[in-house]
């Protein structure tokens, strides 16, 4: 991978015609180290957030060994790269072929499910293996999240006890529960609320649960979205876990995606045309600016010029290069009023769901990646605080009702 001292260097050389994705592996390592030192359980990186080699390498260097995959393709990526990785296939709906491949070809033993039919598929495709870890995904409220994920997956609280009992019977090894509070969760207590709901279902089912997986949702900093400190999320989870009726030695897992990589990526994009407050760029909705366009989130932006502009900042809208009218981001993106065609802009905090979302729609999307060692954007991770031990359980777990 080519490198620059900072993205400003691109203004002094012939920049590629397409956008440049800036990779900051040191920011991935900082986030991963923070989670390893502060999250009192095992961290499974949600590969979908950014499956780039440089991200995976930085996570591995920082000691992350768990990977949450959504497909057999992601399972292959991790299994071929890291022989000792722990891979969890946490998509609740998988094709039979993907289950079989993950299990037989890539050694995956951990599978999520949210229905009896999916449980039957997993059992059949793994030859009724005795060493599976089966994780029941719950539907939980998503009202704390900037991007709720409530509707598509998860067993309802009413149907959960029956599914838990059936899965417990099938899983001779480990039974887990999981949920997703929604991406970019702005309320630490959302985890606590979700855990309380899941706990009620566990009590109703009368089963012993070995793993509580709190999913993803941990936030990053974006304009207009300043999350509470990450330690408050960890503390809410610790408190929730302490109150749960699960096995004495139950494990706590998390599957952060965004929080581990958002700060580590940005995009340098060129202004191809200016019309008033609208800037037409060489990157957009079908490139690395998916969340800026589809979710209408504002991202930090700055003009890259050797001699910094002295013009005042004003709100701009952005348009991507394709002919699709959805290829537009309202922002607002605060940029100097003298911005013009040919200027390069850096758009920050795009490490999560940025390059990962890119397509070749309209023939665009060719993105060069360059490494940079600078840290220009706000961070959730200051000084890593001291190691937090797993909480002591207050009450003994209920005896399992043997079904
Ligand atoms: C099962 C699962 N786990 C983890 C994540 C990562 O979520 P986030 O990026 O919000 O941390 C996702 C995202 O969609 C997911 O579907």
Short mmCIF file of C-alpha atoms and ligand atoms in Angstrom, two decimals:
data_model
loop_
_atom_site.label_atom_id
_atom_site.label_comp_id
_atom_site.label_asym_id
_atom_site.label_seq_id
_atom_site.Cartn_x
_atom_site.Cartn_y
_atom_site.Cartn_z
CA UNK A 1 0.00 0.00 0.00
CA UNK A 2 1.32 3.46 -0.94
CA UNK A 3 1.56 5.93 1.93
CA UNK A 4 1.39 9.66 2.58
CA UNK A 5 2.61 11.66 5.56
CA UNK A 6 -0.85 13.17 5.64
CA UNK A 7 -3.64 13.43 3.01
CA UNK A 8 -2.45 16.99 2.32
CA UNK A 9 0.47 15.39 0.41
CA UNK A 10 -2.02 14.42 -2.29
CA UNK A 11 -2.36 18.07 -3.29
CA UNK A 12 1.36 18.18 -4.10
CA UNK A 13 1.40 15.15 -6.38
CA UNK A 14 -0.78 13.89 -9.16
CA UNK A 15 -3.74 12.46 -7.25
CA UNK A 16 -5.54 9.47 -8.80
CA UNK A 17 -8.59 10.30 -10.90
CA UNK A 18 -10.88 8.46 -8.48
CA UNK A 19 -11.26 8.85 -4.73
CA UNK A 20 -8.45 7.89 -2.35
CA UNK A 21 -9.32 5.90 0.77
CA UNK A 22 -7.00 6.86 3.62
CA UNK A 23 -6.08 3.95 5.91
CA UNK A 24 -4.96 4.64 9.47
CA UNK A 25 -4.11 1.26 10.99
CA UNK A 26 -2.83 2.94 14.17
CA UNK A 27 -6.39 4.15 14.87
CA UNK A 28 -7.70 0.57 14.52
CA UNK A 29 -5.02 -0.60 16.96
CA UNK A 30 -5.96 2.17 19.43
CA UNK A 31 -9.65 1.22 19.35
CA UNK A 32 -8.94 -2.52 19.57
CA UNK A 33 -6.56 -2.00 22.48
CA UNK A 34 -9.18 0.07 24.28
CA UNK A 35 -11.76 -2.71 23.88
CA UNK A 36 -9.29 -5.39 24.94
CA UNK A 37 -8.37 -3.43 28.06
CA UNK A 38 -11.84 -2.26 29.02
CA UNK A 39 -14.47 -4.68 27.74
CA UNK A 40 -14.75 -7.46 30.33
CA UNK A 41 -15.28 -10.24 27.82
CA UNK A 42 -14.36 -11.47 24.35
CA UNK A 43 -14.42 -9.13 21.35
CA UNK A 44 -15.54 -10.43 17.95
CA UNK A 45 -14.90 -7.85 15.23
CA UNK A 46 -17.89 -7.52 12.85
CA UNK A 47 -15.97 -8.03 9.60
CA UNK A 48 -18.71 -6.44 7.46
CA UNK A 49 -17.85 -2.97 8.82
CA UNK A 50 -14.56 -3.02 6.93
CA UNK A 51 -13.02 -6.26 5.64
CA UNK A 52 -9.84 -4.58 4.28
CA UNK A 53 -6.58 -6.46 4.78
CA UNK A 54 -5.01 -3.50 6.61
CA UNK A 55 -7.90 -3.44 9.10
CA UNK A 56 -7.72 -7.18 9.77
CA UNK A 57 -3.93 -7.02 10.17
CA UNK A 58 -4.16 -4.10 12.61
CA UNK A 59 -6.82 -5.88 14.68
CA UNK A 60 -4.73 -9.04 14.82
CA UNK A 61 -1.64 -7.06 15.85
CA UNK A 62 -3.68 -5.50 18.66
CA UNK A 63 -4.65 -8.97 19.89
CA UNK A 64 -8.18 -9.38 18.51
CA UNK A 65 -8.78 -13.08 17.81
CA UNK A 66 -12.57 -13.20 17.42
CA UNK A 67 -14.34 -12.37 14.15
CA UNK A 68 -18.08 -12.13 13.54
CA UNK A 69 -18.82 -13.05 9.93
CA UNK A 70 -22.01 -12.62 7.92
CA UNK A 71 -21.27 -15.05 5.09
CA UNK A 72 -19.15 -18.04 4.15
CA UNK A 73 -17.08 -15.62 2.02
CA UNK A 74 -16.17 -13.62 5.13
CA UNK A 75 -15.53 -16.90 6.98
CA UNK A 76 -13.12 -17.93 4.21
CA UNK A 77 -11.39 -14.55 4.34
CA UNK A 78 -10.68 -14.90 8.06
CA UNK A 79 -9.94 -18.64 8.12
CA UNK A 80 -7.44 -18.34 5.25
CA UNK A 81 -5.75 -15.35 6.81
CA UNK A 82 -5.58 -16.31 10.49
CA UNK A 83 -5.28 -19.98 11.34
CA UNK A 84 -6.10 -19.48 15.04
CA UNK A 85 -8.99 -17.08 14.65
CA UNK A 86 -12.25 -17.76 16.45
CA UNK A 87 -14.99 -17.30 13.87
CA UNK A 88 -18.65 -16.80 14.77
CA UNK A 89 -21.25 -16.90 11.99
CA UNK A 90 -23.72 -14.44 13.50
CA UNK A 91 -26.07 -13.86 10.58
CA UNK A 92 -29.40 -15.30 11.74
CA UNK A 93 -30.43 -16.42 8.22
CA UNK A 94 -27.89 -18.40 6.22
CA UNK A 95 -28.02 -20.52 3.10
CA UNK A 96 -27.58 -24.25 3.68
CA UNK A 97 -24.47 -24.16 1.53
CA UNK A 98 -22.95 -21.31 3.54
CA UNK A 99 -23.56 -23.20 6.81
CA UNK A 100 -22.00 -26.37 5.39
CA UNK A 101 -18.98 -24.56 3.98
CA UNK A 102 -18.38 -22.55 7.14
CA UNK A 103 -18.51 -25.70 9.27
CA UNK A 104 -16.73 -28.23 7.05
CA UNK A 105 -14.24 -26.01 5.19
CA UNK A 106 -13.48 -23.24 7.68
CA UNK A 107 -14.01 -24.92 11.05
CA UNK A 108 -16.78 -22.57 12.20
CA UNK A 109 -18.62 -23.96 15.23
CA UNK A 110 -20.58 -20.90 16.37
CA UNK A 111 -23.85 -20.06 14.61
CA UNK A 112 -26.62 -17.56 15.33
CA UNK A 113 -30.30 -18.27 14.71
CA UNK A 114 -33.65 -16.65 15.42
CA UNK A 115 -36.09 -19.40 14.36
CA UNK A 116 -36.64 -23.14 14.67
CA UNK A 117 -36.29 -23.55 10.92
CA UNK A 118 -32.82 -22.01 10.99
CA UNK A 119 -31.90 -24.25 13.92
CA UNK A 120 -32.97 -27.29 11.88
CA UNK A 121 -30.86 -26.08 8.92
CA UNK A 122 -27.77 -25.62 11.08
CA UNK A 123 -28.16 -29.05 12.67
CA UNK A 124 -28.71 -30.79 9.34
CA UNK A 125 -25.85 -29.07 7.51
CA UNK A 126 -23.35 -29.73 10.31
CA UNK A 127 -24.34 -33.42 10.54
CA UNK A 128 -25.84 -32.87 14.01
CA UNK A 129 -22.41 -32.00 15.36
CA UNK A 130 -22.06 -32.25 19.12
CA UNK A 131 -19.65 -29.35 19.53
CA UNK A 132 -21.69 -26.42 18.25
CA UNK A 133 -22.18 -23.12 20.02
CA UNK A 134 -25.68 -22.00 19.14
CA UNK A 135 -26.63 -18.39 19.78
CA UNK A 136 -30.28 -17.30 19.85
CA UNK A 137 -30.67 -13.75 18.55
CA UNK A 138 -33.36 -11.63 20.23
CA UNK A 139 -35.33 -8.70 18.87
CA UNK A 140 -34.75 -5.77 21.22
CA UNK A 141 -35.82 -2.11 21.14
CA UNK A 142 -33.67 0.05 18.88
CA UNK A 143 -34.78 3.45 20.10
CA UNK A 144 -31.33 4.43 21.32
CA UNK A 145 -29.75 3.92 17.91
CA UNK A 146 -29.14 6.38 15.07
CA UNK A 147 -29.58 3.39 12.76
CA UNK A 148 -32.10 0.97 14.31
CA UNK A 149 -31.89 -2.69 13.25
CA UNK A 150 -35.04 -3.92 14.96
CA UNK A 151 -37.34 -5.10 12.23
CA UNK A 152 -35.40 -7.66 10.26
CA UNK A 153 -33.98 -10.15 12.75
CA UNK A 154 -34.51 -11.49 16.23
CA UNK A 155 -36.97 -13.74 18.01
CA UNK A 156 -39.73 -11.88 19.87
CA UNK A 157 -39.86 -12.02 23.68
CA UNK A 158 -43.05 -14.13 23.43
CA UNK A 159 -41.53 -16.75 21.13
CA UNK A 160 -38.09 -16.74 22.69
CA UNK A 161 -38.62 -19.21 25.57
CA UNK A 162 -39.72 -22.05 23.24
CA UNK A 163 -36.80 -21.41 20.88
CA UNK A 164 -34.36 -21.24 23.79
CA UNK A 165 -35.58 -24.59 25.13
CA UNK A 166 -35.37 -26.27 21.73
CA UNK A 167 -31.90 -24.83 21.07
CA UNK A 168 -30.69 -25.86 24.55
CA UNK A 169 -31.78 -29.42 23.84
CA UNK A 170 -29.90 -29.39 20.53
CA UNK A 171 -26.75 -27.76 21.80
CA UNK A 172 -24.70 -30.13 23.88
CA UNK A 173 -21.85 -27.65 23.99
CA UNK A 174 -22.76 -24.00 24.51
CA UNK A 175 -25.99 -22.02 24.35
CA UNK A 176 -25.73 -18.29 23.81
CA UNK A 177 -28.08 -15.33 23.55
CA UNK A 178 -27.44 -12.25 21.44
CA UNK A 179 -29.08 -9.05 20.27
CA UNK A 180 -28.24 -5.86 18.40
CA UNK A 181 -29.33 -2.57 19.96
CA UNK A 182 -28.97 -0.89 16.56
CA UNK A 183 -25.94 0.73 14.97
CA UNK A 184 -24.50 3.96 16.37
CA UNK A 185 -26.32 3.48 19.67
CA UNK A 186 -26.40 6.81 21.51
CA UNK A 187 -27.78 5.50 24.83
CA UNK A 188 -25.53 3.27 26.95
CA UNK A 189 -28.62 2.12 28.88
CA UNK A 190 -30.05 0.55 25.71
CA UNK A 191 -27.75 -2.43 26.39
CA UNK A 192 -29.04 -2.69 29.94
CA UNK A 193 -32.67 -2.57 28.77
CA UNK A 194 -31.99 -5.22 26.13
CA UNK A 195 -30.27 -7.48 28.66
CA UNK A 196 -33.20 -7.15 31.08
CA UNK A 197 -35.62 -8.25 28.34
CA UNK A 198 -33.45 -11.17 27.29
CA UNK A 199 -33.07 -12.16 30.93
CA UNK A 200 -36.85 -12.37 31.39
CA UNK A 201 -37.05 -14.81 28.47
CA UNK A 202 -34.21 -16.91 29.92
CA UNK A 203 -36.04 -17.10 33.27
CA UNK A 204 -39.30 -18.03 31.53
CA UNK A 205 -37.54 -20.72 29.52
CA UNK A 206 -35.70 -22.10 32.57
CA UNK A 207 -32.57 -22.87 30.59
CA UNK A 208 -28.92 -22.41 31.43
CA UNK A 209 -27.22 -19.90 29.15
CA UNK A 210 -23.44 -20.02 28.69
CA UNK A 211 -22.83 -16.91 26.58
CA UNK A 212 -24.33 -13.42 26.56
CA UNK A 213 -23.38 -11.64 23.34
CA UNK A 214 -24.28 -7.94 23.39
CA UNK A 215 -23.69 -7.55 19.63
CA UNK A 216 -22.53 -4.34 17.98
CA UNK A 217 -23.90 -0.81 18.17
CA UNK A 218 -20.98 0.87 19.95
CA UNK A 219 -20.82 4.41 18.56
CA UNK A 220 -18.33 6.67 16.84
CA UNK A 221 -18.14 10.47 16.79
CA UNK A 222 -19.84 12.25 13.87
CA UNK A 223 -20.92 15.89 13.51
CA UNK A 224 -24.11 16.29 15.54
CA UNK A 225 -23.56 12.94 17.25
CA UNK A 226 -21.33 13.07 20.31
CA UNK A 227 -21.74 9.78 22.13
CA UNK A 228 -21.30 9.31 25.86
CA UNK A 229 -17.82 8.03 26.77
CA UNK A 230 -17.34 4.39 25.72
CA UNK A 231 -16.69 3.34 29.32
CA UNK A 232 -20.35 4.16 30.12
CA UNK A 233 -21.42 1.55 27.56
CA UNK A 234 -19.10 -1.00 29.14
CA UNK A 235 -20.42 -0.18 32.60
CA UNK A 236 -24.07 -0.48 31.50
CA UNK A 237 -23.24 -3.90 30.01
CA UNK A 238 -21.40 -5.01 33.16
CA UNK A 239 -24.38 -4.02 35.30
CA UNK A 240 -26.81 -5.78 32.98
CA UNK A 241 -24.69 -8.93 32.90
CA UNK A 242 -24.41 -9.02 36.68
CA UNK A 243 -28.20 -9.22 36.98
CA UNK A 244 -28.72 -11.99 34.46
CA UNK A 245 -29.68 -15.55 35.44
CA UNK A 246 -27.02 -17.27 33.41
CA UNK A 247 -24.41 -19.93 34.16
CA UNK A 248 -21.98 -19.01 36.93
CA UNK A 249 -19.09 -19.05 34.47
CA UNK A 250 -21.07 -17.54 31.58
CA UNK A 251 -19.02 -15.64 29.03
CA UNK A 252 -19.65 -12.11 27.85
CA UNK A 253 -19.13 -11.39 24.16
CA UNK A 254 -19.47 -8.28 21.96
CA UNK A 255 -19.38 -7.81 18.18
CA UNK A 256 -18.31 -4.21 17.59
CA UNK A 257 -17.91 -3.13 13.99
CA UNK A 258 -18.22 0.63 13.63
CA UNK A 259 -16.47 1.46 16.92
CA UNK A 260 -13.31 -0.41 16.00
CA UNK A 261 -12.81 1.11 12.57
CA UNK A 262 -14.79 4.34 12.04
CA UNK A 263 -11.93 6.62 13.10
CA UNK A 264 -9.40 4.74 10.99
CA UNK A 265 -10.64 5.64 7.53
CA UNK A 266 -11.38 8.75 5.52
CA UNK A 267 -11.79 9.58 1.84
CA UNK A 268 -10.06 12.20 -0.24
CA UNK A 269 -12.42 13.20 -3.01
CA UNK A 270 -12.14 15.85 -5.74
CA UNK A 271 -14.60 18.60 -6.63
CA UNK A 272 -15.51 18.13 -10.30
CA UNK A 273 -17.95 21.03 -10.42
CA UNK A 274 -19.44 23.62 -8.09
CA UNK A 275 -22.98 25.01 -8.46
CA UNK A 276 -23.61 27.44 -5.62
CA UNK A 277 -23.68 25.42 -2.41
CA UNK A 278 -23.64 22.09 -4.29
CA UNK A 279 -20.35 20.28 -4.90
CA UNK A 280 -20.20 17.48 -7.47
CA UNK A 281 -17.56 14.95 -6.38
CA UNK A 282 -15.82 11.85 -7.70
CA UNK A 283 -17.24 9.77 -4.81
CA UNK A 284 -20.73 9.30 -3.40
CA UNK A 285 -23.60 7.04 -2.39
CA UNK A 286 -22.33 4.04 -4.32
CA UNK A 287 -18.74 4.57 -3.20
CA UNK A 288 -17.56 5.31 0.32
CA UNK A 289 -20.26 7.88 1.21
CA UNK A 290 -23.10 5.40 1.78
CA UNK A 291 -24.06 6.60 5.29
CA UNK A 292 -23.73 10.27 4.28
CA UNK A 293 -26.20 9.78 1.46
CA UNK A 294 -28.52 6.92 2.41
CA UNK A 295 -28.74 7.76 6.13
CA UNK A 296 -28.24 11.50 5.69
CA UNK A 297 -25.53 11.63 8.33
CA UNK A 298 -23.13 14.56 8.39
CA UNK A 299 -19.42 13.71 8.30
CA UNK A 300 -16.46 15.95 9.13
CA UNK A 301 -15.00 17.51 5.98
CA UNK A 302 -12.00 19.69 5.31
CA UNK A 303 -10.49 21.34 2.30
CA UNK A 304 -6.96 20.17 1.49
CA UNK A 305 -4.81 23.01 0.18
CA UNK A 306 -1.11 23.69 0.53
CA UNK A 307 -1.96 27.26 1.45
CA UNK A 308 -4.98 26.99 3.75
CA UNK A 309 -8.04 28.92 2.66
CA UNK A 310 -8.83 32.03 4.72
CA UNK A 311 -12.45 32.12 3.52
CA UNK A 312 -15.16 31.58 6.10
CA UNK A 313 -16.89 28.22 6.40
CA UNK A 314 -20.36 27.68 4.95
CA UNK A 315 -22.70 24.68 4.64
CA UNK A 316 -22.40 22.68 1.39
CA UNK A 317 -24.34 19.78 -0.13
CA UNK A 318 -22.52 17.02 -1.94
CA UNK A 319 -23.42 15.06 -5.07
CA UNK A 320 -21.72 11.84 -6.11
CA UNK A 321 -20.54 10.97 -9.63
CA UNK A 322 -23.37 8.67 -10.76
CA UNK A 323 -26.54 9.72 -12.59
CA UNK A 324 -28.75 8.51 -9.73
CA UNK A 325 -30.52 11.30 -7.88
CA UNK A 326 -30.11 9.36 -4.62
CA UNK A 327 -26.40 10.03 -5.03
CA UNK A 328 -26.69 13.16 -2.87
CA UNK A 329 -25.71 14.08 0.67
CA UNK A 330 -27.43 17.00 2.38
CA UNK A 331 -24.83 17.14 5.16
CA UNK A 332 -24.35 19.99 5.84
CA UNK A 333 -20.62 19.79 5.14
CA UNK A 334 -18.84 22.85 6.46
CA UNK A 335 -16.25 24.03 3.93
CA UNK A 336 -14.61 27.35 2.94
CA UNK A 337 -16.71 29.55 0.63
CA UNK A 338 -13.90 29.81 -1.93
CA UNK A 339 -13.93 26.07 -2.67
CA UNK A 340 -13.77 25.39 -6.41
CA UNK A 341 -13.41 22.75 -9.12
CA UNK A 342 -10.23 20.70 -8.73
CA UNK A 343 -10.03 21.13 -4.93
CA UNK A 344 -9.52 18.01 -2.84
CA UNK A 345 -11.70 17.48 0.22
CA UNK A 346 -11.04 14.97 2.97
CA UNK A 347 -14.16 13.46 4.50
CA UNK A 348 -13.42 11.83 7.84
CA UNK A 349 -14.74 9.03 10.08
CA UNK A 350 -15.47 6.79 7.10
CA UNK A 351 -13.61 3.71 8.28
CA UNK A 352 -16.84 1.84 9.02
CA UNK A 353 -19.32 1.05 6.25
CA UNK A 354 -17.30 3.26 3.86
CA UNK A 355 -15.14 1.32 1.38
CA UNK A 356 -17.11 -1.78 2.46
CA UNK A 357 -20.24 -0.41 0.77
CA UNK A 358 -18.64 0.60 -2.52
CA UNK A 359 -19.99 -0.63 -5.87
CA UNK A 360 -19.00 -0.14 -9.51
CA UNK A 361 -22.36 1.49 -10.39
CA UNK A 362 -22.08 3.74 -13.50
CA UNK A 363 -18.47 2.59 -13.90
CA UNK A 364 -17.26 4.53 -10.85
CA UNK A 365 -15.93 3.15 -7.58
CA UNK A 366 -12.28 2.46 -8.36
CA UNK A 367 -10.70 3.54 -5.09
CA UNK A 368 -6.98 3.63 -4.34
CA UNK A 369 -6.00 3.10 -0.68
CA UNK A 370 -3.07 4.94 0.92
CA UNK A 371 -1.80 4.71 4.47
CA UNK A 372 -1.35 7.75 6.68
CA UNK A 373 0.03 8.04 10.19
CA UNK A 374 -1.78 11.19 11.27
CA UNK A 375 -4.80 11.42 13.62
CA UNK A 376 -6.81 14.44 12.47
CA UNK A 377 -10.33 13.49 13.57
CA UNK A 378 -11.94 13.35 17.04
CA UNK A 379 -11.48 10.10 18.90
CA UNK A 380 -13.51 8.01 21.35
CA UNK A 381 -10.28 6.56 22.69
CA UNK A 382 -8.07 8.73 24.83
CA UNK A 383 -5.89 7.21 27.50
CA UNK A 384 -6.97 3.60 27.90
CA UNK A 385 -8.20 3.17 31.47
CA UNK A 386 -7.26 0.25 33.66
CA UNK A 387 -8.42 -3.32 33.05
CA UNK A 388 -11.95 -4.05 34.25
CA UNK A 389 -12.46 -7.53 35.62
CA UNK A 390 -15.51 -9.62 34.82
CA UNK A 391 -18.19 -8.77 37.40
CA UNK A 392 -18.96 -11.16 40.25
CA UNK A 393 -22.36 -12.81 39.86
CA UNK A 394 -24.78 -11.86 42.63
CA UNK A 395 -27.13 -14.80 42.44
CA UNK A 396 -26.76 -18.43 41.53
CA UNK A 397 -28.30 -19.45 38.22
CA UNK A 398 -31.60 -21.31 38.28
CA UNK A 399 -31.44 -25.02 37.88
CA UNK A 400 -32.17 -25.95 34.29
CA UNK A 401 -35.52 -27.50 33.55
CA UNK A 402 -34.45 -30.53 31.59
CA UNK A 403 -36.69 -30.65 28.56
C1 LIG B 1 -24.83 -9.50 13.75
C2 LIG B 1 -24.11 -8.19 13.76
N1 LIG B 1 -23.14 -8.00 14.67
C3 LIG B 1 -22.43 -6.86 14.71
C4 LIG B 1 -22.68 -5.83 13.83
C5 LIG B 1 -21.85 -4.58 13.91
O1 LIG B 1 -22.61 -3.51 14.30
P1 LIG B 1 -21.95 -2.09 14.57
O2 LIG B 1 -21.17 -1.74 13.39
O3 LIG B 1 -23.11 -1.22 14.84
O4 LIG B 1 -21.06 -2.25 15.79
C6 LIG B 1 -23.71 -5.96 12.88
C7 LIG B 1 -24.04 -4.86 11.96
O5 LIG B 1 -24.95 -4.88 11.20
C8 LIG B 1 -24.44 -7.18 12.85
O6 LIG B 1 -25.41 -7.38 11.94
#
